[in-house]
PDB file of C-alpha atoms in Angstrom:
ATOM      1  CA  UNK A   1      -7.642-108.841 122.276  1.00 68.00           C
ATOM      2  CA  UNK A   2      -5.413-110.526 124.832  1.00 80.00           C
ATOM      3  CA  UNK A   3      -2.713-108.277 126.261  1.00 86.00           C
ATOM      4  CA  UNK A   4       0.168-110.380 124.964  1.00 93.00           C
ATOM      5  CA  UNK A   5       0.983-113.388 122.804  1.00 97.00           C
ATOM      6  CA  UNK A   6       3.142-115.624 124.946  1.00 98.00           C
ATOM      7  CA  UNK A   7       5.835-117.811 123.411  1.00 98.00           C
ATOM      8  CA  UNK A   8       8.512-120.158 124.678  1.00 98.00           C
ATOM      9  CA  UNK A   9      10.952-117.288 124.067  1.00 98.00           C
ATOM     10  CA  UNK A  10       9.144-114.544 126.019  1.00 98.00           C
ATOM     11  CA  UNK A  11       7.537-116.666 128.761  1.00 98.00           C
ATOM     12  CA  UNK A  12      10.094-115.762 131.437  1.00 97.00           C
ATOM     13  CA  UNK A  13       9.801-112.024 130.785  1.00 97.00           C
ATOM     14  CA  UNK A  14       6.046-111.790 130.198  1.00 97.00           C
ATOM     15  CA  UNK A  15       4.873-114.298 132.819  1.00 98.00           C
ATOM     16  CA  UNK A  16       7.462-115.288 135.407  1.00 98.00           C
ATOM     17  CA  UNK A  17       8.920-111.794 135.886  1.00 96.00           C
ATOM     18  CA  UNK A  18       5.629-109.896 135.616  1.00 96.00           C
ATOM     19  CA  UNK A  19       4.778-107.546 138.466  1.00 95.00           C
ATOM     20  CA  UNK A  20       1.044-108.295 138.104  1.00 96.00           C
ATOM     21  CA  UNK A  21      -0.967-111.513 138.095  1.00 97.00           C
ATOM     22  CA  UNK A  22      -0.866-113.209 134.680  1.00 98.00           C
ATOM     23  CA  UNK A  23      -3.547-115.415 133.132  1.00 98.00           C
ATOM     24  CA  UNK A  24      -2.156-117.710 130.422  1.00 98.00           C
ATOM     25  CA  UNK A  25      -4.545-119.444 128.021  1.00 98.00           C
ATOM     26  CA  UNK A  26      -2.828-122.549 126.587  1.00 98.00           C
ATOM     27  CA  UNK A  27      -4.689-123.266 123.332  1.00 98.00           C
ATOM     28  CA  UNK A  28      -4.416-124.553 119.748  1.00 98.00           C
ATOM     29  CA  UNK A  29      -6.205-123.442 116.575  1.00 97.00           C
ATOM     30  CA  UNK A  30      -7.625-126.932 115.854  1.00 98.00           C
ATOM     31  CA  UNK A  31      -9.191-127.253 119.327  1.00 98.00           C
ATOM     32  CA  UNK A  32     -12.974-126.688 119.304  1.00 97.00           C
ATOM     33  CA  UNK A  33     -13.300-125.913 123.031  1.00 98.00           C
ATOM     34  CA  UNK A  34     -10.373-123.464 122.682  1.00 98.00           C
ATOM     35  CA  UNK A  35     -12.410-121.552 120.118  1.00 97.00           C
ATOM     36  CA  UNK A  36     -15.180-121.269 122.723  1.00 97.00           C
ATOM     37  CA  UNK A  37     -12.699-120.146 125.395  1.00 98.00           C
ATOM     38  CA  UNK A  38     -11.085-117.476 123.207  1.00 96.00           C
ATOM     39  CA  UNK A  39     -13.866-114.863 123.415  1.00 97.00           C
ATOM     40  CA  UNK A  40     -14.130-115.407 127.183  1.00 98.00           C
ATOM     41  CA  UNK A  41     -10.396-114.712 127.560  1.00 97.00           C
ATOM     42  CA  UNK A  42     -10.813-111.550 125.488  1.00 96.00           C
ATOM     43  CA  UNK A  43     -13.627-110.397 127.812  1.00 97.00           C
ATOM     44  CA  UNK A  44     -11.438-111.073 130.846  1.00 98.00           C
ATOM     45  CA  UNK A  45      -8.597-109.025 129.309  1.00 96.00           C
ATOM     46  CA  UNK A  46     -10.988-106.122 128.703  1.00 97.00           C
ATOM     47  CA  UNK A  47     -12.434-106.340 132.222  1.00 96.00           C
ATOM     48  CA  UNK A  48      -8.983-106.432 133.852  1.00 96.00           C
ATOM     49  CA  UNK A  49      -8.058-103.220 132.027  1.00 93.00           C
ATOM     50  CA  UNK A  50      -4.347-103.522 132.847  1.00 92.00           C
ATOM     51  CA  UNK A  51      -4.728-104.669 136.484  1.00 96.00           C
ATOM     52  CA  UNK A  52      -3.585-108.146 135.405  1.00 97.00           C
ATOM     53  CA  UNK A  53      -1.909-109.436 132.249  1.00 97.00           C
ATOM     54  CA  UNK A  54      -3.882-111.785 130.013  1.00 97.00           C
ATOM     55  CA  UNK A  55      -1.941-113.814 127.465  1.00 97.00           C
ATOM     56  CA  UNK A  56      -2.461-116.621 125.013  1.00 98.00           C
ATOM     57  CA  UNK A  57       0.028-119.356 124.151  1.00 98.00           C
ATOM     58  CA  UNK A  58      -0.411-121.552 121.087  1.00 98.00           C
ATOM     59  CA  UNK A  59       0.829-124.958 122.291  1.00 98.00           C
ATOM     60  CA  UNK A  60       1.513-126.198 118.751  1.00 98.00           C
ATOM     61  CA  UNK A  61       3.964-123.352 118.161  1.00 98.00           C
ATOM     62  CA  UNK A  62       5.332-123.334 121.742  1.00 98.00           C
ATOM     63  CA  UNK A  63       5.486-126.927 122.990  1.00 97.00           C
ATOM     64  CA  UNK A  64       8.336-126.483 125.489  1.00 98.00           C
ATOM     65  CA  UNK A  65       6.501-124.309 128.004  1.00 98.00           C
ATOM     66  CA  UNK A  66       3.310-126.355 127.743  1.00 97.00           C
ATOM     67  CA  UNK A  67       5.306-129.515 128.410  1.00 97.00           C
ATOM     68  CA  UNK A  68       7.200-127.916 131.307  1.00 97.00           C
ATOM     69  CA  UNK A  69       3.915-127.022 133.025  1.00 98.00           C
ATOM     70  CA  UNK A  70       2.288-130.391 132.311  1.00 97.00           C
ATOM     71  CA  UNK A  71      -0.406-129.143 129.943  1.00 97.00           C
ATOM     72  CA  UNK A  72      -2.036-132.385 128.797  1.00 95.00           C
ATOM     73  CA  UNK A  73      -5.388-131.127 127.552  1.00 97.00           C
ATOM     74  CA  UNK A  74      -6.521-127.811 126.184  1.00 98.00           C
ATOM     75  CA  UNK A  75      -7.768-125.317 126.860  1.00 98.00           C
ATOM     76  CA  UNK A  76      -5.788-125.084 130.072  1.00 98.00           C
ATOM     77  CA  UNK A  77      -5.691-121.728 131.807  1.00 99.00           C
ATOM     78  CA  UNK A  78      -3.095-120.964 134.463  1.00 98.00           C
ATOM     79  CA  UNK A  79      -2.883-117.988 136.755  1.00 98.00           C
ATOM     80  CA  UNK A  80       0.641-116.968 137.759  1.00 98.00           C
ATOM     81  CA  UNK A  81       1.712-114.563 140.464  1.00 97.00           C
ATOM     82  CA  UNK A  82       5.305-113.910 141.413  1.00 96.00           C
ATOM     83  CA  UNK A  83       6.515-116.524 138.931  1.00 96.00           C
ATOM     84  CA  UNK A  84       4.413-119.317 140.445  1.00 97.00           C
ATOM     85  CA  UNK A  85       1.247-121.059 139.282  1.00 98.00           C
ATOM     86  CA  UNK A  86      -1.424-120.209 141.836  1.00 97.00           C
ATOM     87  CA  UNK A  87      -4.465-121.630 140.037  1.00 98.00           C
ATOM     88  CA  UNK A  88      -5.133-123.914 137.089  1.00 98.00           C
ATOM     89  CA  UNK A  89      -8.339-124.454 135.132  1.00 98.00           C
ATOM     90  CA  UNK A  90      -8.724-127.298 132.630  1.00 98.00           C
ATOM     91  CA  UNK A  91     -11.455-127.054 130.012  1.00 98.00           C
ATOM     92  CA  UNK A  92     -13.685-124.146 129.081  1.00 98.00           C
ATOM     93  CA  UNK A  93     -13.837-121.825 132.098  1.00 98.00           C
ATOM     94  CA  UNK A  94     -16.314-119.038 132.755  1.00 98.00           C
ATOM     95  CA  UNK A  95     -15.460-115.362 132.732  1.00 98.00           C
ATOM     96  CA  UNK A  96     -16.714-115.155 136.322  1.00 98.00           C
ATOM     97  CA  UNK A  97     -14.367-117.886 137.564  1.00 98.00           C
ATOM     98  CA  UNK A  98     -11.356-116.317 135.854  1.00 98.00           C
ATOM     99  CA  UNK A  99     -12.144-112.800 137.031  1.00 97.00           C
ATOM    100  CA  UNK A 100     -12.791-114.067 140.552  1.00 97.00           C
ATOM    101  CA  UNK A 101      -9.359-115.669 140.735  1.00 96.00           C
ATOM    102  CA  UNK A 102      -7.556-112.666 139.243  1.00 97.00           C
ATOM    103  CA  UNK A 103      -9.364-110.189 141.476  1.00 96.00           C
ATOM    104  CA  UNK A 104      -8.222-112.135 144.572  1.00 96.00           C
ATOM    105  CA  UNK A 105      -4.605-111.572 143.504  1.00 94.00           C
ATOM    106  CA  UNK A 106      -4.697-107.877 142.674  1.00 91.00           C
ATOM    107  CA  UNK A 107      -3.042-105.796 145.357  1.00 64.00           C
TER     108      UNK A 107
END
């Protein structure tokens, strides 16, 4: 399971103020490719084992943050560090690509 469910309300605390890299999966329940991405995100969360935060944000329930960050298609995955987007992936993204990016950011 992802480490945290991210919402418009907790985005600042869970993502922008986090002291670790954060991977955010912007998704929706009706999105077929998002259903394919979900298990990959879960594998990334397990592999990170607390070294980075992995969260999921349902864009239907939390449109403000998705709009603020220009999420136009889903799944979109963004990696944040120090409150800034450092990498963005659009479309289904491999476990290897996500882990590679997160591992570069771990101190």
